[in-house]
C-alpha cells in the first residue's frame, strides 16, 4: 500500500549550507508522527518543503503516491494538506469566525464579480462554508469568542483558532509546527489530549514538529529524529529515546 | 497573557444545538447598535436626497465632487485598507478614467452614462496589469513604484503625438448634461443625483465584496500573506485582481469627475491628487467603507476652508487642520466613531 506521505531523499541547501541531506521517511494514514531534533536540525525546513514554501534541490515528496513538487503552495489544501505555524500566523485583524472561514476558502468557488453582487449561488455557498466554520468553532469551544478579533485573544485561545482554521481545510494530513511553543506544562498536557482527540475523531494523519520531548513521546506513534539536516533515528518513541545518537544530539557527546 | 489549561484543550464535544448569535449587541439609549446603524444610513440617505433642493448650485457642484472623491478614495481603500497594498499612483487611474470618458464624449459623441462602464473596464485592465509587476514589491517600495505612475501620467497626457486624442495641455472640454425626460432639475442637481446613484451602487458592491469569501481572502493577505497562501488563497491572483478592482473604482470616479467638472486637463491629475486621495483615506479611516465618505468631504472642503481663513497662508492653515484632525482622530473618522460608540455602550451598561 502506498503511504499517505513519502519523503524520499530530500535535500535542501541554502547557499553553501546543507539544511537537509537525503532525508527519507514514510507516514502511513492514521499515524501520528513526531519530528524532533535540536535547534537548526532542519525540522522547519522540511516542514516548509511539505507546504511548498521551499523546493528541495534533490529528492521527492509524494502525497498519496503523487509528487507535490510541481504544485503551487496554495494548491496544498486542495490535495488535503493543512498546517499550523510555529509562532502563530493568524489573520490578526479578522474575527475568529472569519479566520476559520478562510481555512475553508478552497471549498467554495466565487470571484470578485459574483461576490460584489452577492449572487444567490454565492449566498448558498456562504451558508455551506458557515456550517463548516461553526461546526469547528463548536468543536474547539470557541463559541464565546467567535466574533471577537483574533488579536484580542489570549495566546492559548489563538492556538485553538489556528487549529480550527487548519481543520477547516479538511486535511487528510495535518502539519503542526511546534504547537507547544510558549505553553506551560499543564497547557502542554491539554494540548496533547486535544491533538489525539482530533486525530481519532476527525480522521487526520498528523505530522508533529516539536521541541517539547514529553509531548512527542506521549502522543506520537512514531518518531523521526533529525540532527544537522540528517535523519539519525526512526522508530517508536521508546526506541528513539534510547537511541545513543539522539541522546548525543540533545545532550551533547561526552567527547 | 495567562491562559488556563481549558484555553488550550477544548472541553466540550460538538454542541451544534447552540444558537449562533451575532456579536453581542451593545445597546445605547434602548436601541441596539445594528438599529442605530440602520437609522444612520436612513438619515444620510434622506439628507443626501433633500440637500440639493435647499442649497445653491455651486454647493451642489462641490458636494458632487466630494462624492466623486469619496468614490476614488473607496477604490484606494479596497487596495490599502483591505488588501494591505500601498499606492501613491491612484491619480493616474483617476486620469485614465477621466480621459476615457472625455475622449469618448468628445470624439464619438457617446452619452456620458455609457462612458462609466468603459472607463471602469479600461482601468480594471490597467490596474490588473500594473498589479502584476507590483507583486514583487512590498510596502514602501510599492509606494515608490506607484509614485512613478503618478509622476508619468500628466506628462504622457501632454505628450504631443497623443495631442489629437488628449487635447494636449488644453485638455478636453465636455458639455455638461442636462436633466433627461424634462425633469425639473438644474444641470448641477441632475449630475448630483446621477453621481449619487452610481456611488450608491458601487458602495453596496464594495460592502458586499469585503464581507464575502473574496473579501476575506483580500484581508487574509493583508494580515499574513504566507498563511493566506497556506489556506489555499492564490495570493498573486488576488493581489493583482484587487489592484484592478481598486483602479476600476477610482477610474469610474475619474469618469464621473470629468462629467461633473465639464473638462479634463493634465494638470488636474498630478501627484497632488494622489496625495489628496491618500489624505482622504487616512482621515476617513483606513479599512472603513463609510469613512471614505468623510474622506471625500475632507479632501474637497479642507483646502477651501483653509483658503477662506487666510488666502496667503492657505497651505499652512491646511497643514494645521490636518495635524489637528490626526491628533483628534488618530485612526480616522471611522476610528473616532467606533471609540464614541464603545464609550456610550459602556456607560449605558
Coordinates of C-alpha atoms in Angstrom, one line a residue:
Chain A
X1 CA 0.0 0.0 0.0
X2 CA 1.3 3.5 -0.8
X3 CA 1.9 5.5 2.3
X4 CA 0.0 8.8 2.7
X5 CA 3.2 10.7 2.7
X6 CA 6.6 9.6 1.4
X7 CA 9.6 11.8 1.9
X8 CA 12.3 10.4 -0.4
X9 CA 15.9 11.5 -0.2
X10 CA 15.0 15.2 0.2
X11 CA 17.9 17.6 0.2
X12 CA 17.8 21.4 0.7
X13 CA 20.7 23.8 0.6
X14 CA 20.9 27.5 1.4
X15 CA 23.9 28.8 -0.4
X16 CA 26.7 26.5 0.8
X17 CA 24.8 25.4 3.9
X18 CA 23.2 22.0 3.8
X19 CA 19.9 22.3 5.6
X20 CA 18.6 18.8 4.8
X21 CA 20.6 15.9 3.4
X22 CA 18.9 12.9 1.9
X23 CA 16.1 12.7 4.4
X24 CA 13.6 9.8 3.9
X25 CA 10.6 8.5 5.8
X26 CA 7.1 7.3 5.2
X27 CA 4.0 8.3 7.0
X28 CA 1.0 5.9 7.0
X29 CA -2.5 7.1 7.0
X30 CA -3.9 7.5 10.6
X31 CA -0.5 7.6 12.2
X32 CA 0.9 10.4 14.3
X33 CA 4.5 11.0 13.5
X34 CA 6.7 13.2 15.6
X35 CA 9.6 15.0 14.0
X36 CA 12.2 16.0 16.6
X37 CA 15.7 17.4 16.7
X38 CA 17.7 20.3 18.3
X39 CA 17.5 23.8 17.0
X40 CA 18.7 24.1 13.4
X41 CA 18.3 20.4 12.8
X42 CA 16.2 21.1 9.7
X43 CA 12.7 20.4 11.1
X44 CA 11.1 23.6 10.0
X45 CA 13.0 23.4 6.6
X46 CA 11.4 20.0 6.0
X47 CA 8.1 21.4 7.1
X48 CA 8.3 24.3 4.6
X49 CA 9.1 21.8 1.9
X50 CA 5.9 19.9 2.7
X51 CA 3.9 23.1 2.4
X52 CA 5.8 24.1 -0.7
X53 CA 7.4 27.2 0.7
X54 CA 10.8 25.7 -0.2
X55 CA 11.6 23.4 -3.1
X56 CA 14.2 20.7 -2.4
X57 CA 17.2 20.6 -4.7
X58 CA 17.1 16.8 -4.7
X59 CA 14.7 14.0 -3.8
X60 CA 10.9 14.0 -4.0
X61 CA 7.9 14.3 -1.8
X62 CA 4.9 12.1 -2.6
X63 CA 1.4 12.6 -1.3
X64 CA -0.9 9.6 -1.9
X65 CA 1.7 8.5 -4.5
X66 CA 1.9 11.7 -6.5
X67 CA 4.7 14.3 -6.3
X68 CA 3.7 17.6 -4.7
X69 CA 6.8 19.5 -6.1
X70 CA 5.0 20.7 -9.2
X71 CA 2.2 22.3 -7.3
X72 CA 1.9 25.9 -6.1
X73 CA 1.8 26.4 -2.3
X74 CA -1.9 27.4 -2.4
X75 CA -2.8 24.0 -4.0
X76 CA -1.7 22.1 -1.0
X77 CA -5.0 22.4 0.7
X78 CA -6.8 21.0 -2.4
X79 CA -4.9 17.7 -2.2
X80 CA -5.5 17.6 1.6
X81 CA -2.5 19.1 3.4
X82 CA -3.3 21.6 6.2
X83 CA -0.9 23.3 8.6
X84 CA -0.3 25.5 11.6
X85 CA 2.6 27.8 12.1
X86 CA 5.4 27.9 14.6
X87 CA 4.7 31.3 16.1
X88 CA 1.1 31.6 15.1
X89 CA 0.2 33.1 11.7
X90 CA -3.3 34.2 12.3
X91 CA -5.2 37.0 10.5
X92 CA -4.9 39.3 13.4
X93 CA -7.5 41.9 12.4
X94 CA -10.1 39.5 11.4
X95 CA -12.6 37.7 13.7
X96 CA -12.2 34.2 14.9
X97 CA -15.1 33.2 12.6
X98 CA -13.5 34.8 9.6
X99 CA -10.2 33.2 10.3
X100 CA -11.8 29.8 10.3
X101 CA -13.8 30.7 7.2
X102 CA -10.6 31.4 5.3
X103 CA -9.5 27.9 6.2
X104 CA -12.5 26.8 4.1
X105 CA -11.5 29.1 1.2
X106 CA -10.9 26.2 -1.3
X107 CA -14.1 24.5 -0.5
X108 CA -16.1 27.3 -2.3
X109 CA -15.9 29.0 -5.6
X110 CA -16.5 32.7 -6.2
X111 CA -14.9 35.7 -7.7
X112 CA -14.9 39.5 -7.3
X113 CA -17.9 39.9 -9.6
X114 CA -20.2 37.4 -8.0
X115 CA -19.2 38.4 -4.5
X116 CA -19.7 42.1 -5.2
X117 CA -23.2 41.4 -6.4
X118 CA -23.8 38.8 -3.7
X119 CA -25.5 36.5 -6.2
X120 CA -27.8 33.8 -4.9
X121 CA -25.4 30.9 -5.6
X122 CA -22.7 32.7 -3.6
X123 CA -25.2 33.0 -0.8
X124 CA -25.8 29.3 -0.8
X125 CA -22.1 28.6 -0.8
X126 CA -21.5 31.1 2.1
X127 CA -24.1 29.1 4.0
X128 CA -22.3 25.8 3.4
X129 CA -19.0 27.4 4.4
X130 CA -20.6 28.8 7.6
X131 CA -21.7 25.3 8.5
X132 CA -18.1 24.1 8.3
X133 CA -16.8 27.0 10.3
X134 CA -19.4 26.9 13.0
X135 CA -19.0 23.2 13.5
X136 CA -15.3 23.7 14.1
X137 CA -15.9 26.6 16.4
X138 CA -18.2 24.4 18.4
X139 CA -15.7 21.5 18.3
X140 CA -12.9 23.6 19.7
X141 CA -15.1 25.6 22.1
X142 CA -14.5 28.9 20.5
X143 CA -18.2 29.9 20.6
X144 CA -17.9 32.7 23.1
X145 CA -15.2 34.5 21.2
X146 CA -16.4 33.7 17.6
X147 CA -17.0 37.3 16.7
X148 CA -14.0 38.8 18.6
X149 CA -10.9 40.0 16.7
X150 CA -8.2 37.4 17.0
X151 CA -5.6 40.0 18.2
X152 CA -7.7 40.5 21.4
X153 CA -7.5 36.8 22.5
X154 CA -5.1 35.2 24.9
X155 CA -2.3 33.1 23.4
X156 CA -3.9 29.7 24.3
X157 CA -7.1 30.6 22.5
X158 CA -5.2 31.9 19.5
X159 CA -3.6 28.4 19.2
X160 CA -7.0 26.8 19.2
X161 CA -8.2 29.3 16.5
X162 CA -5.2 28.2 14.4
X163 CA -6.1 24.6 14.8
X164 CA -9.7 25.3 13.9
X165 CA -8.5 27.2 10.8
X166 CA -6.3 24.3 9.8
X167 CA -9.1 21.8 10.3
X168 CA -11.4 23.9 8.1
X169 CA -9.2 22.9 5.2
X170 CA -10.5 19.3 5.8
X171 CA -7.0 18.0 5.7
X172 CA -6.0 14.3 5.3
X173 CA -2.6 15.3 6.6
X174 CA -2.3 17.9 9.3
X175 CA 1.2 19.5 9.8
X176 CA 1.6 21.0 13.3
X177 CA 4.7 23.2 13.7
X178 CA 5.8 23.4 17.3
X179 CA 2.3 23.7 18.7
X180 CA 3.5 23.5 22.3
X181 CA 5.8 26.6 21.9
X182 CA 5.1 29.2 24.6
X183 CA 2.8 26.9 26.7
X184 CA 3.4 25.8 30.3
X185 CA 3.4 22.1 31.4
X186 CA -0.3 21.9 32.3
X187 CA -1.2 23.5 29.0
X188 CA 1.0 21.1 27.1
X189 CA -0.8 18.2 28.6
X190 CA -4.1 19.6 27.5
X191 CA -2.7 20.2 24.0
X192 CA -1.6 16.6 23.8
X193 CA -5.1 15.3 24.6
X194 CA -6.6 17.7 22.1
X195 CA -4.3 16.6 19.3
X196 CA -5.0 12.9 20.0
X197 CA -8.8 13.7 20.0
X198 CA -8.5 15.4 16.7
X199 CA -6.6 12.5 15.2
X200 CA -9.1 10.0 16.4
X201 CA -12.3 11.8 15.9
X202 CA -11.6 13.6 12.6
X203 CA -9.6 11.0 10.7
X204 CA -6.5 13.0 10.1
X205 CA -2.9 11.9 9.9
X206 CA -0.7 14.2 12.0
X207 CA 2.9 15.2 11.4
X208 CA 4.1 17.0 14.5
X209 CA 7.3 19.0 14.6
X210 CA 8.1 19.6 18.3
X211 CA 10.7 20.7 20.6
X212 CA 8.9 19.5 23.7
X213 CA 10.0 15.9 24.1
X214 CA 7.4 14.9 26.6
X215 CA 4.6 15.9 24.2
X216 CA 6.1 14.0 21.3
X217 CA 6.8 10.9 23.4
X218 CA 3.3 10.8 24.9
X219 CA 1.2 11.4 21.8
X220 CA 3.2 10.1 18.8
X221 CA 3.1 6.5 17.4
X222 CA 6.4 7.0 15.7
X223 CA 9.3 9.5 15.9
X224 CA 11.8 10.6 13.4
X225 CA 14.9 12.5 14.8
X226 CA 16.9 14.9 12.7
X227 CA 20.3 16.4 13.5
X228 CA 22.3 18.7 11.3
X229 CA 20.0 18.0 8.4
X230 CA 20.3 14.2 8.6
X231 CA 18.0 11.6 9.9
X232 CA 19.6 10.0 12.9
X233 CA 16.7 7.9 14.2
X234 CA 13.3 6.5 13.2
X235 CA 11.1 4.3 15.4
X236 CA 8.7 4.1 18.3
X237 CA 9.1 6.9 20.9
X238 CA 10.7 4.4 23.3
X239 CA 13.3 3.3 20.7
X240 CA 14.2 6.8 19.7
X241 CA 14.5 7.9 23.3
X242 CA 17.1 5.1 23.9
X243 CA 19.0 5.8 20.6
X244 CA 22.5 7.0 21.5
X245 CA 22.7 9.4 18.6
X246 CA 19.6 11.1 19.7
X247 CA 20.8 11.4 23.3
X248 CA 24.1 12.8 22.0
X249 CA 22.3 15.3 19.8
X250 CA 20.2 16.6 22.6
X251 CA 22.7 16.4 25.5
X252 CA 25.9 16.7 23.6
X253 CA 28.6 14.0 23.4
X254 CA 30.9 13.3 26.3
X255 CA 33.8 13.6 23.9
Chain B
X1 CA -1.1 36.6 29.0
X2 CA -2.2 33.7 31.2
X3 CA -4.1 31.0 29.6
X4 CA -5.9 28.4 31.6
X5 CA -5.5 24.7 30.6
X6 CA -9.0 24.9 29.3
X7 CA -7.9 27.6 27.0
X8 CA -5.8 25.0 25.2
X9 CA -7.9 21.9 25.5
X10 CA -11.4 22.3 24.2
X11 CA -13.6 20.7 26.8
X12 CA -16.9 20.1 25.1
X13 CA -17.9 17.8 22.4
X14 CA -19.5 19.5 19.4
X15 CA -22.6 21.3 20.5
X16 CA -24.3 22.2 17.3
X17 CA -27.6 22.9 19.1
X18 CA -26.2 26.2 20.5
X19 CA -27.9 29.2 18.9
X20 CA -25.5 31.1 16.7
X21 CA -26.0 34.6 17.8
X22 CA -24.5 37.6 16.1
X23 CA -21.9 39.5 18.1
X24 CA -23.2 40.6 21.4
X25 CA -25.2 43.7 20.5
X26 CA -24.4 46.8 22.6
X27 CA -27.5 48.8 23.4
X28 CA -27.4 52.6 23.5
X29 CA -30.5 54.6 24.7
X30 CA -32.6 51.5 24.4
X31 CA -31.7 50.9 20.8
X32 CA -29.3 48.2 19.5
X33 CA -26.2 49.1 17.6
X34 CA -27.5 47.4 14.5
X35 CA -30.6 49.6 14.6
X36 CA -28.5 52.7 15.2
X37 CA -26.6 51.9 12.1
X38 CA -29.7 51.5 10.1
X39 CA -31.1 54.8 11.4
X40 CA -27.8 56.5 10.5
X41 CA -27.9 55.1 7.0
X42 CA -31.5 56.2 6.5
X43 CA -30.7 59.7 7.9
X44 CA -27.8 60.0 5.5
X45 CA -29.9 58.9 2.5
X46 CA -32.7 61.5 3.4
X47 CA -30.1 64.3 3.8
X48 CA -28.5 63.3 0.6
X49 CA -31.8 63.4 -1.3
X50 CA -33.1 66.7 0.2
X51 CA -29.9 68.7 0.3
X52 CA -29.7 69.6 -3.5
X53 CA -33.1 71.4 -3.1
X54 CA -32.0 73.7 -0.2
X55 CA -28.5 74.8 -1.2
X56 CA -27.1 76.8 -4.0
X57 CA -25.9 75.3 -7.3
X58 CA -22.3 75.9 -6.6
X59 CA -22.5 74.0 -3.3
X60 CA -24.3 71.1 -5.1
X61 CA -21.4 71.0 -7.5
X62 CA -19.0 70.8 -4.6
X63 CA -20.9 68.1 -2.9
X64 CA -21.0 66.1 -6.2
X65 CA -17.2 66.5 -6.4
X66 CA -16.8 65.4 -2.8
X67 CA -18.8 62.3 -3.7
X68 CA -16.6 61.6 -6.7
X69 CA -13.5 61.9 -4.4
X70 CA -15.1 59.6 -1.9
X71 CA -15.6 57.0 -4.6
X72 CA -11.9 57.4 -5.7
X73 CA -10.9 57.0 -2.0
X74 CA -13.0 53.9 -1.7
X75 CA -11.0 52.4 -4.6
X76 CA -7.8 53.3 -2.8
X77 CA -9.2 51.8 0.4
X78 CA -10.0 48.5 -1.2
X79 CA -6.4 48.2 -2.1
X80 CA -4.7 49.7 1.0
X81 CA -7.2 49.1 3.8
X82 CA -8.4 45.7 2.8
X83 CA -5.5 44.2 0.9
X84 CA -2.5 46.0 2.5
X85 CA -1.0 47.3 -0.7
X86 CA 0.1 50.9 -1.0
X87 CA -0.5 53.3 -3.9
X88 CA 0.6 56.8 -4.5
X89 CA -0.4 56.4 -8.1
X90 CA -4.1 56.5 -8.0
X91 CA -4.2 59.9 -9.6
X92 CA -3.1 58.1 -12.8
X93 CA -6.1 55.7 -12.7
X94 CA -8.3 58.7 -12.0
X95 CA -6.8 60.4 -15.0
X96 CA -7.3 57.3 -17.2
X97 CA -10.9 57.1 -16.2
X98 CA -11.5 60.9 -16.8
X99 CA -9.7 60.9 -20.2
X100 CA -11.5 57.7 -21.3
X101 CA -14.8 59.4 -20.6
X102 CA -13.8 62.8 -22.1
X103 CA -12.4 61.2 -25.3
X104 CA -15.5 59.1 -25.8
X105 CA -17.8 62.1 -25.4
X106 CA -15.6 64.5 -27.4
X107 CA -14.6 62.2 -30.3
X108 CA -17.5 59.8 -30.7
X109 CA -20.4 61.7 -29.0
X110 CA -21.0 58.8 -26.7
X111 CA -23.6 59.6 -23.9
X112 CA -21.9 60.3 -20.6
X113 CA -23.5 57.4 -18.8
X114 CA -22.0 54.9 -21.2
X115 CA -18.5 56.2 -20.6
X116 CA -18.6 55.0 -17.0
X117 CA -18.5 51.2 -17.6
X118 CA -15.9 51.7 -20.3
X119 CA -13.7 53.8 -18.1
X120 CA -14.2 51.1 -15.4
X121 CA -13.1 48.3 -17.6
X122 CA -10.1 50.2 -19.1
X123 CA -8.9 51.0 -15.5
X124 CA -9.6 47.4 -14.4
X125 CA -7.3 46.1 -17.1
X126 CA -4.6 48.8 -16.5
X127 CA -4.8 48.3 -12.7
X128 CA -4.5 44.5 -13.1
X129 CA -1.5 44.8 -15.5
X130 CA 0.2 47.3 -13.2
X131 CA -0.6 45.0 -10.3
X132 CA 1.4 42.1 -11.9
X133 CA 4.9 43.6 -11.6
X134 CA 3.8 45.3 -8.4
X135 CA 3.5 41.8 -6.9
X136 CA 7.3 41.7 -6.4
X137 CA 7.2 44.9 -4.3
X138 CA 6.1 45.3 -0.7
X139 CA 5.1 48.3 1.4
X140 CA 7.1 51.4 0.8
X141 CA 8.7 50.0 -2.4
X142 CA 5.3 49.6 -3.9
X143 CA 4.5 53.1 -2.8
X144 CA 7.6 54.3 -4.8
X145 CA 6.7 52.3 -7.9
X146 CA 3.2 53.7 -7.9
X147 CA 4.6 57.2 -7.3
X148 CA 6.4 56.8 -10.6
X149 CA 3.0 56.2 -12.3
X150 CA 1.6 59.4 -10.8
X151 CA 4.6 61.4 -12.0
X152 CA 4.4 60.0 -15.5
X153 CA 0.6 60.4 -16.1
X154 CA 0.3 64.2 -16.6
X155 CA 3.3 64.3 -18.9
X156 CA 2.0 61.4 -21.1
X157 CA -1.3 63.3 -21.3
X158 CA 0.6 66.4 -22.6
X159 CA 2.8 64.3 -25.0
X160 CA 2.4 65.9 -28.5
X161 CA 1.9 62.7 -30.6
X162 CA -1.2 62.0 -28.4
X163 CA -2.5 65.5 -28.7
X164 CA -5.1 64.6 -31.2
X165 CA -6.8 62.5 -28.6
X166 CA -5.9 64.2 -25.3
X167 CA -6.0 67.8 -26.4
X168 CA -2.5 68.3 -25.0
X169 CA -2.0 71.0 -22.4
X170 CA -5.5 72.4 -23.1
X171 CA -7.3 69.2 -22.3
X172 CA -10.8 68.5 -23.4
X173 CA -14.0 70.4 -22.7
X174 CA -17.0 68.3 -22.1
X175 CA -20.6 69.5 -22.3
X176 CA -22.4 69.2 -19.0
X177 CA -25.5 67.0 -19.4
X178 CA -29.0 68.4 -18.6
X179 CA -31.7 66.5 -16.7
X180 CA -33.4 64.0 -19.0
X181 CA -37.2 63.4 -19.5
X182 CA -37.9 67.1 -18.9
X183 CA -37.3 66.6 -15.1
X184 CA -37.5 69.9 -13.3
X185 CA -33.9 69.8 -12.2
X186 CA -30.9 72.1 -12.9
X187 CA -27.9 70.5 -14.6
X188 CA -26.0 70.6 -11.3
X189 CA -28.9 68.9 -9.4
X190 CA -29.2 66.2 -12.1
X191 CA -25.4 65.4 -12.1
X192 CA -25.6 65.3 -8.3
X193 CA -28.3 62.7 -8.4
X194 CA -26.7 60.7 -11.2
X195 CA -23.4 60.6 -9.2
X196 CA -25.3 59.7 -6.0
X197 CA -27.0 56.8 -7.7
X198 CA -23.7 55.5 -9.3
X199 CA -21.9 55.9 -5.9
X200 CA -24.7 54.1 -4.1
X201 CA -24.5 51.1 -6.3
X202 CA -20.7 51.0 -6.1
X203 CA -20.7 51.4 -2.3
X204 CA -23.2 48.5 -1.9
X205 CA -21.0 46.3 -4.1
X206 CA -17.9 47.3 -2.0
X207 CA -19.7 46.3 1.2
X208 CA -20.8 43.0 -0.3
X209 CA -17.2 42.4 -1.5
X210 CA -15.4 43.0 1.7
X211 CA -17.8 40.8 3.6
X212 CA -17.6 37.9 1.1
X213 CA -15.2 35.0 0.6
X214 CA -13.2 37.2 -1.8
X215 CA -13.1 40.0 0.8
X216 CA -11.9 37.6 3.4
X217 CA -9.1 36.4 1.1
X218 CA -8.1 40.0 0.5
X219 CA -8.0 40.7 4.2
X220 CA -6.2 37.5 5.0
X221 CA -3.4 38.5 2.5
X222 CA -3.2 41.9 4.2
X223 CA -2.8 40.3 7.7
X224 CA -0.5 37.4 6.7
X225 CA 0.2 36.5 3.1
X226 CA 2.1 33.3 3.8
X227 CA -0.7 31.9 6.0
X228 CA -3.3 33.0 3.4
X229 CA -1.4 31.0 0.8
X230 CA -1.2 28.0 3.1
X231 CA -5.0 28.2 3.5
X232 CA -5.4 27.9 -0.3
X233 CA -5.7 31.6 -1.3
X234 CA -3.9 32.3 -4.6
X235 CA -2.1 35.3 -3.2
X236 CA -0.7 36.8 -6.5
X237 CA -4.0 36.4 -8.3
X238 CA -6.0 38.1 -5.5
X239 CA -3.4 40.9 -5.2
X240 CA -3.4 41.8 -8.8
X241 CA -7.1 41.5 -9.2
X242 CA -7.6 43.7 -6.1
X243 CA -5.3 46.2 -7.8
X244 CA -7.6 46.0 -10.9
X245 CA -10.8 46.4 -8.9
X246 CA -9.3 49.3 -6.9
X247 CA -8.3 51.0 -10.2
X248 CA -11.8 50.3 -11.5
X249 CA -13.4 52.3 -8.7
X250 CA -11.0 55.2 -9.0
X251 CA -11.4 55.1 -12.8
X252 CA -15.2 55.4 -12.6
X253 CA -14.7 58.2 -10.1
X254 CA -12.4 59.9 -12.7
X255 CA -15.0 59.5 -15.4
X256 CA -17.7 61.0 -13.2
X257 CA -15.3 63.7 -12.3
X258 CA -14.9 64.6 -16.0
X259 CA -18.7 64.9 -16.4
X260 CA -19.0 66.9 -13.2
X261 CA -16.2 69.3 -13.8
X262 CA -17.0 69.7 -17.6
X263 CA -13.4 69.4 -18.6
X264 CA -10.2 67.4 -18.3
X265 CA -6.7 68.8 -18.3
X266 CA -3.4 67.1 -17.5
X267 CA -2.6 69.4 -14.6
X268 CA -5.7 68.3 -12.7
X269 CA -4.2 64.8 -12.3
X270 CA -0.8 65.5 -10.9
X271 CA 0.8 63.8 -7.9
X272 CA -1.1 66.2 -5.7
X273 CA -4.3 64.4 -6.5
X274 CA -2.8 61.1 -5.3
X275 CA -1.8 62.7 -2.1
X276 CA -5.3 64.2 -1.7
X277 CA -6.8 60.8 -2.1
X278 CA -4.3 59.3 0.4
X279 CA -5.1 62.1 2.9
X280 CA -8.8 61.4 2.5
X281 CA -8.1 57.7 3.1
X282 CA -6.3 58.2 6.3
X283 CA -8.6 60.9 7.6
X284 CA -11.7 58.8 6.9
X285 CA -10.2 55.7 8.3
X286 CA -8.0 53.0 6.6
X287 CA -10.2 49.9 6.2
X288 CA -13.5 51.6 6.8
X289 CA -16.0 52.0 4.0
X290 CA -18.3 54.7 5.5
X291 CA -15.1 56.5 6.4
X292 CA -14.3 57.2 2.7
X293 CA -17.4 59.5 2.6
X294 CA -15.8 61.6 5.3
X295 CA -12.5 61.4 3.4
X296 CA -14.2 62.7 0.2
X297 CA -15.7 65.6 2.1
X298 CA -12.4 66.4 3.8
X299 CA -10.4 66.1 0.5
X300 CA -12.7 68.7 -1.1
X301 CA -13.6 71.1 1.7
X302 CA -10.5 71.2 3.9
X303 CA -8.4 73.2 1.3
X304 CA -11.4 75.5 0.7
X305 CA -11.8 76.1 4.4
X306 CA -8.1 76.8 4.7
X307 CA -8.3 79.3 1.9
X308 CA -11.3 81.1 3.5
X309 CA -9.3 81.5 6.7
X310 CA -6.2 83.0 5.0
X311 CA -5.6 83.4 1.3
X312 CA -1.9 83.9 1.7
X313 CA -1.3 81.1 4.2
X314 CA -3.8 78.6 2.9
X315 CA -1.2 75.8 2.8
X316 CA -0.1 76.5 6.3
X317 CA -3.7 76.6 7.6
X318 CA -4.4 73.3 5.7
X319 CA -1.4 71.8 7.4
X320 CA -2.7 72.9 10.8
X321 CA -6.1 71.5 10.1
X322 CA -4.6 68.2 9.1
X323 CA -2.5 67.9 12.2
X324 CA -5.5 68.7 14.4
X325 CA -7.6 66.2 12.7
X326 CA -5.0 63.4 13.0
X327 CA -4.5 64.4 16.7
X328 CA -8.2 64.2 17.5
X329 CA -8.8 61.1 15.4
X330 CA -5.6 59.1 15.1
X331 CA -7.5 56.2 13.4
X332 CA -9.6 58.4 11.2
X333 CA -13.2 59.4 11.4
X334 CA -14.2 55.8 11.5
X335 CA -12.0 55.2 14.5
X336 CA -13.4 58.1 16.3
X337 CA -17.0 56.9 15.7
X338 CA -16.0 53.4 17.0
X339 CA -14.5 54.9 20.1
X340 CA -17.5 57.1 20.9
X341 CA -19.9 54.2 20.3
X342 CA -17.9 51.9 22.6
X343 CA -17.8 54.6 25.3
X344 CA -21.5 55.2 25.1
X345 CA -22.2 51.5 25.2
X346 CA -20.1 51.1 28.3
X347 CA -21.7 54.0 30.1
X348 CA -25.2 52.7 29.1
X349 CA -24.4 49.3 30.7

